[in-house]
Coordinates of C-alpha atoms in Angstrom, one line a residue:
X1 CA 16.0 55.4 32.9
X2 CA 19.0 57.5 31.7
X3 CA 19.0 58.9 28.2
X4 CA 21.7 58.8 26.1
X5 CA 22.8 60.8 23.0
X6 CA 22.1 57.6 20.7
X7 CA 18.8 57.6 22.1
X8 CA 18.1 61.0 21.1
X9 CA 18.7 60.5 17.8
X10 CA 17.4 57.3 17.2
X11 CA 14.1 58.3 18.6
X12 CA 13.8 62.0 17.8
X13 CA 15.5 63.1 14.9
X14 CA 13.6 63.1 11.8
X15 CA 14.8 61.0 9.1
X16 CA 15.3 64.1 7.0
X17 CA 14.7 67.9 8.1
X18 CA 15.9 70.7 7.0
X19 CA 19.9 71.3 6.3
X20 CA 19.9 74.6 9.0
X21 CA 18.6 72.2 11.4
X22 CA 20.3 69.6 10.7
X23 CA 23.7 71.0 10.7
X24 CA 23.3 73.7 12.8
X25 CA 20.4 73.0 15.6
X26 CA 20.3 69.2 16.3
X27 CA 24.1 69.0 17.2
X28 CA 23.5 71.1 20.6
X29 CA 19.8 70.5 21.0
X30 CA 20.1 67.2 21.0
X31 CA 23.4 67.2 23.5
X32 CA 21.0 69.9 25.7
X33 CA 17.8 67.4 25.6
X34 CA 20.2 64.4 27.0
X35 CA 20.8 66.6 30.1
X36 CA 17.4 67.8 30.6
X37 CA 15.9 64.8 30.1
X38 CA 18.1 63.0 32.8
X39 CA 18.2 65.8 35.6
X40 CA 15.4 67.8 35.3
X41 CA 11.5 67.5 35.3
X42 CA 11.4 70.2 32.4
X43 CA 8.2 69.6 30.7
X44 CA 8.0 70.3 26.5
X45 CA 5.4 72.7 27.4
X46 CA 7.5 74.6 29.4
X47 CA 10.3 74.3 26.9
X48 CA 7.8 75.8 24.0
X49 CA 7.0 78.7 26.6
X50 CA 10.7 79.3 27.2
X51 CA 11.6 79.3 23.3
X52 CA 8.7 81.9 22.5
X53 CA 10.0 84.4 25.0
X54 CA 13.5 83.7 24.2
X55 CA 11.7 85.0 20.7
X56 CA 10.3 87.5 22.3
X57 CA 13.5 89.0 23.2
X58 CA 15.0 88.4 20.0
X59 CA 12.1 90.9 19.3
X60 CA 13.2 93.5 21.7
X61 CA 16.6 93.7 20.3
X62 CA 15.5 93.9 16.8
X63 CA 13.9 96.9 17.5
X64 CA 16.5 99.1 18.5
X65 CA 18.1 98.5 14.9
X66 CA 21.6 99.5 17.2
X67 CA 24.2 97.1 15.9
X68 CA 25.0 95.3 18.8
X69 CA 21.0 94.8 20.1
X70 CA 20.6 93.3 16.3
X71 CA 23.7 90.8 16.9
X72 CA 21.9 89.7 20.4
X73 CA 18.8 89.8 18.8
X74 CA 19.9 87.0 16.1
X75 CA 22.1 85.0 18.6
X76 CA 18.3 85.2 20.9
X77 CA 16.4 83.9 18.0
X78 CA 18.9 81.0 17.1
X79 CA 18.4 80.2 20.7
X80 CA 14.6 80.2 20.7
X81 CA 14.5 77.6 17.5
X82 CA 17.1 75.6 19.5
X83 CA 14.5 75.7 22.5
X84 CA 11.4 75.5 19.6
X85 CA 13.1 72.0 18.6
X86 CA 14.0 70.5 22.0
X87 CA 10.2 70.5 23.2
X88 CA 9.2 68.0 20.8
X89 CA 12.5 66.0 21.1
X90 CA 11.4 65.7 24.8
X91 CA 8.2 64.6 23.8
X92 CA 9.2 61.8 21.8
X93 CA 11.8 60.6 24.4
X94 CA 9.8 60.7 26.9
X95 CA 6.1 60.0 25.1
X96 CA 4.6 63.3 26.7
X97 CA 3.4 65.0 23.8
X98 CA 0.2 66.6 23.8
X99 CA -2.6 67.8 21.6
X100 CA -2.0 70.8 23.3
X101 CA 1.6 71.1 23.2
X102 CA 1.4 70.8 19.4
X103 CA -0.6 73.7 18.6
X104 CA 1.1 75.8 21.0
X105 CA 4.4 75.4 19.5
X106 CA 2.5 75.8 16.2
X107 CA 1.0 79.1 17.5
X108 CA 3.8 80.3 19.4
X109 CA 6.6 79.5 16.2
X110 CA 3.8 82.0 14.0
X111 CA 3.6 84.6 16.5
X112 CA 7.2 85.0 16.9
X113 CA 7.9 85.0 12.8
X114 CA 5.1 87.6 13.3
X115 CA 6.7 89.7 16.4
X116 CA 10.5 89.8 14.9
X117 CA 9.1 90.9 11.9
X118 CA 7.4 93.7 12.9
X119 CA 10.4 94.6 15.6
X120 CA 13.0 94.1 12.8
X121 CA 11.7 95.9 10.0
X122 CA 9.7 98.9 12.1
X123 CA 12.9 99.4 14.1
X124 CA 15.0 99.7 10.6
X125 CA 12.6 101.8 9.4
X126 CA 12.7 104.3 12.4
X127 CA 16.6 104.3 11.8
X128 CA 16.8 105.3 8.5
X129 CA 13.1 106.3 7.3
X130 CA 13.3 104.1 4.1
X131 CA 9.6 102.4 3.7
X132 CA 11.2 99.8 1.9
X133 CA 11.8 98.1 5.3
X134 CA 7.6 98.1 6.0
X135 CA 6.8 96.3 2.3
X136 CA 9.5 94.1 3.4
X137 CA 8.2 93.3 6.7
X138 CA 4.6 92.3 5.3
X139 CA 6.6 90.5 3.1
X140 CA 8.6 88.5 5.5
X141 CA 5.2 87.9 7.2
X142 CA 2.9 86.9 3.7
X143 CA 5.8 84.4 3.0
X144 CA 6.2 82.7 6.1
X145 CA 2.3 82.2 6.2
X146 CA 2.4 80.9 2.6
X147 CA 5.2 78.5 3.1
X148 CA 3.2 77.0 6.0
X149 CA 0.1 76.7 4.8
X150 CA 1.2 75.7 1.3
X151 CA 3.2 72.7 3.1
X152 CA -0.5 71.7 4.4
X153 CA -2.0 71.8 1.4
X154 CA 0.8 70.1 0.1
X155 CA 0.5 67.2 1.9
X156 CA -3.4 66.5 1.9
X157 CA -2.9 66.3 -1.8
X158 CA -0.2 64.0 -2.1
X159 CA -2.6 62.2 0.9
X160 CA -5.3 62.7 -1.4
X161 CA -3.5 60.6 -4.3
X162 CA -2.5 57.7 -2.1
X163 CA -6.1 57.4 -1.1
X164 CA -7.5 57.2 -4.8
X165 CA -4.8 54.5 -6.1
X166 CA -5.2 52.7 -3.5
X167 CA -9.2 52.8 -4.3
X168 CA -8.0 52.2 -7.4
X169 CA -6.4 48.9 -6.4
X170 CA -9.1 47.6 -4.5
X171 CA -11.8 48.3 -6.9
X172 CA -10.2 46.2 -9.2
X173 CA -9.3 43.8 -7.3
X174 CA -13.1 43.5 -6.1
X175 CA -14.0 42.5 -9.3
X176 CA -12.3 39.2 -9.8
X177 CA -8.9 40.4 -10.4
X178 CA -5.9 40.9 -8.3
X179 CA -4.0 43.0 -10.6
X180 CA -0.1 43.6 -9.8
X181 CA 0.9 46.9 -10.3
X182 CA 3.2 47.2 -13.3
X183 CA 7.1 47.3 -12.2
X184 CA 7.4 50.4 -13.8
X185 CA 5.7 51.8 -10.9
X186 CA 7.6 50.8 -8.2
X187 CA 11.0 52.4 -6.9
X188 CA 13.8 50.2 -7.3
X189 CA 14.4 47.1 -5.3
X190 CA 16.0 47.9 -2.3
X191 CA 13.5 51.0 -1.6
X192 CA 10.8 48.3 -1.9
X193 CA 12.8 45.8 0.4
X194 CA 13.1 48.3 3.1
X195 CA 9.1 48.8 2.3
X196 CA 8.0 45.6 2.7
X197 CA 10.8 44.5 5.4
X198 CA 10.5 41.0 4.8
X199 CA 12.7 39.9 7.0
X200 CA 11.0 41.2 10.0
X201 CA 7.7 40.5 9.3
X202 CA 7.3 37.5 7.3
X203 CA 4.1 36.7 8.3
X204 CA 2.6 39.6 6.7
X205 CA -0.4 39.1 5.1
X206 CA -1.3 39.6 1.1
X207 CA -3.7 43.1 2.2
X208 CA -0.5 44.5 4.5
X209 CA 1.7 43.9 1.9
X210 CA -0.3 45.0 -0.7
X211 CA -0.3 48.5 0.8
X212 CA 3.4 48.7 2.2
X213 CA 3.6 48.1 -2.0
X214 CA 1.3 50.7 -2.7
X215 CA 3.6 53.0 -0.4
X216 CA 6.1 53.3 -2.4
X217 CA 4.6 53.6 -5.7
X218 CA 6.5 55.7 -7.9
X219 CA 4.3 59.2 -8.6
X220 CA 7.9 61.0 -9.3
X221 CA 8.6 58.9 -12.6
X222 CA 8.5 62.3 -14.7
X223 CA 9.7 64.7 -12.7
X224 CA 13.2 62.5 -12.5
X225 CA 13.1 61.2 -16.1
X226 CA 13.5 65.4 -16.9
X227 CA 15.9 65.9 -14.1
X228 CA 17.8 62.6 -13.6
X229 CA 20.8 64.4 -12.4
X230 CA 18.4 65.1 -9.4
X231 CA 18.6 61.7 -8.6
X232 CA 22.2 61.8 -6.8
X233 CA 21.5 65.1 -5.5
X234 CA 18.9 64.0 -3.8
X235 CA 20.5 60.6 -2.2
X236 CA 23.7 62.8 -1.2
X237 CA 20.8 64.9 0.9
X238 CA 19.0 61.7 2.4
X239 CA 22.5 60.1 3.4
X240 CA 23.4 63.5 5.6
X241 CA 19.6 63.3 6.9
X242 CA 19.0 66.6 4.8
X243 CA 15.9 67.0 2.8
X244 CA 15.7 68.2 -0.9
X245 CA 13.5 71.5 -0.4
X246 CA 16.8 73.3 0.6
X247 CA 15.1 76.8 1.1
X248 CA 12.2 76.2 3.0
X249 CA 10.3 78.1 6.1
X250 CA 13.2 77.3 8.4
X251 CA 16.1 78.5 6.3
X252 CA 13.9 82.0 5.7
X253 CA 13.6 82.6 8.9
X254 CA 17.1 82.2 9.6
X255 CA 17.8 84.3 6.8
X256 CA 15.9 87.2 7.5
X257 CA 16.3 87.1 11.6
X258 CA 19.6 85.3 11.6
X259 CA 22.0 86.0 9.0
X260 CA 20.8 89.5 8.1
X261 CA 21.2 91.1 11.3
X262 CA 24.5 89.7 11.5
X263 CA 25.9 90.5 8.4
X264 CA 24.0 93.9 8.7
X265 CA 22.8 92.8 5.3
X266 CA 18.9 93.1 6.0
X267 CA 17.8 94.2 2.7
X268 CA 19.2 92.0 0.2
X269 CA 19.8 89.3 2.4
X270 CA 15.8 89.3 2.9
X271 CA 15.0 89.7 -1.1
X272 CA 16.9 86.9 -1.5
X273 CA 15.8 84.9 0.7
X274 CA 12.4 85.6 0.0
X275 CA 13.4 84.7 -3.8
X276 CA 15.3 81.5 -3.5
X277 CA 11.7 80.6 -1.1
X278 CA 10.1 81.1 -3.9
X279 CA 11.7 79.4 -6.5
X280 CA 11.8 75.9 -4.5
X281 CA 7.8 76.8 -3.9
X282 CA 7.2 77.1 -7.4
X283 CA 9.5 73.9 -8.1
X284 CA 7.2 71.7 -5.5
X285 CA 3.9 72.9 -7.6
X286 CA 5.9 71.9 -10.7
X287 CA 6.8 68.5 -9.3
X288 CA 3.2 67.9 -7.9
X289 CA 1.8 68.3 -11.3
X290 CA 3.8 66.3 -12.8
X291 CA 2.9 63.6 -9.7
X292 CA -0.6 64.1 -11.0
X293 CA 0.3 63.0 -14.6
X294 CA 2.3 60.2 -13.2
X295 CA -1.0 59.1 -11.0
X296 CA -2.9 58.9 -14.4
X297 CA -0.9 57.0 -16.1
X298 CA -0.5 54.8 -12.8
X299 CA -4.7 54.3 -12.5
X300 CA -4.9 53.8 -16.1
X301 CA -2.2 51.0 -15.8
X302 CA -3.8 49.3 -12.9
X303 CA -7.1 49.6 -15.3
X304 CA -5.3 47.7 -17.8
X305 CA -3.6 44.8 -15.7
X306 CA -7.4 44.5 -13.8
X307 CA -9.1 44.2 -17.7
X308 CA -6.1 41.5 -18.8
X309 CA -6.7 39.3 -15.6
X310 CA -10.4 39.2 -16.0
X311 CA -10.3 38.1 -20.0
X312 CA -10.0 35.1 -19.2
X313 CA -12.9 34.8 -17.4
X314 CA -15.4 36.5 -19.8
X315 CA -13.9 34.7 -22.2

């Protein structure tokens, strides 16, 4: 079977990533995983090997802190995350992903954050003797470790609150009612339709659509009643495939490895990296909280619609 462009990013590409990746990665790596695909026997495990020493050597270059080794050594490292995203492209294509392969590109991507840090900030600091450039590389290396772990966490909550309205739901319905959820709740129509997908699957049961429903149930209400002006932001983003946390892992790392070294703008181009990181960190703890009030409200209303169906009854 021959692979084709359209097949690569029909089956591969994520329905949003992030904008560096987007804009910047996925135009040649997805070109790169046609051809490999078709003409070679190229496994992603091999691919993930090749990307971490492609890091590896962005690491050697770092550390010579000459000018031209730190130009190679960001043009290397732009090359390994082109590698780093082509294994699990191939995967996908090709439905050869492994248990394994995942945590070795999960390993590998940590180490190499880890490596370039060291290289980059030891060799600056050899060059010029500032000790700024060792708080910075701890820095670089606390953040990237926070950003990943907080994603984790992250997700397991917002998990975590699907889980208990769905409960929620059913506990209700258990009990002689078969509440609906308020509309209020629910993301406009054509988010729904897209949901539910009626077209396709009219024979879906009342339980499947019930929870395709419960997917899409609004836990965001607040967050863009205070910010409604995020609201076309944020459908601008999803119509270029680019996802709302703008400064994320990826776009740190490309900051610090990337666009430092070759603006020869280490320092501040780290700080603010390492600032704007931040600030859309602290905004995702600010929008899960308000999530949290929104699931309230949303369990309290599901209470209430459960208590009206069942008056009758008792009554």
């Amino acid at each position: 079977m021959k692979f084709t462009l359209d097949d690569v990013r029909s089956q591969t590409y994520k329905a949003r990533d992030a904008w560096w990746t987007v804009f910047l990665v996925d135009p040649l790596a997805g070109r790169l995983v046609v051809g490999t695909a078709n003409r070679t026997s190229i496994t992603p495990n091999q691919i993930t090997w090749g990307a971490f020493l492609l890091g590896l050597g962005s690491a050697g270059c770092f550390l010579t802190a000459d000018r031209p080794w730190l130009l190679a050594g960001a043009v290397l490292y732009h090359l390994s995350f082109v590698l780093d995203c082509m294994d699990g492209k191939i995967a996908r294509l090709k439905g050869t992903g492994t248990v394994l392969g995942g945590w070795l590109d999960y390993v590998f991507d940590r180490i190499r954050v880890l490596v370039c840090a060291i290289a980059l900030m030891w060799g600056q600091y050899q060059a010029t003797g500032e000790d700024l450039y060792l708080l910075l590389g701890i820095g670089v290396v606390f953040l990237d470790m926070l950003r990943y772990v907080d994603a984790l966490q992250i997700a397991k909550v917002r998990r975590q609150m699907r889980r208990t309205l769905k409960k929620a739901y059913d506990d209700s319905a258990s009990t002689g009612g078969s509440p609906a959820l308020p509309q209020r709740l629910l993301h406009d129509d054509s988010d729904l339709d897209a949901a539910l997908d009626l077209d396709r699957d009219s024979d879906l049961d009342a339980d499947e659509i019930r929870l395709r429903t419960l997917d899409v149930v609004d836990l965001q209400e607040e967050f863009r009643t205070r910010f409604s002006w995020y609201i076309g932001v944020r459908e601008w983003l999803r119509d270029h495939r680019v996802r709302t946390h703008l400064i994320s892992g990826i776009e740190f790392q490309m900051a610090v490895f990337i666009i430092g070294p070759l603006l020869g703008l280490i320092v501040p181009v780290t700080v603010g990296a390492a600032a704007l990181l931040l600030v859309f960190e602290a905004a995702i703890m600010y929008k899960l909280w308000l999530s949290s009030r929104d699931l309230g409200r949303a369990l309290r209303e599901i209470k209430s619609a459960s208590a009206q169906v069942q008056a009758p009854a008792g009554n």
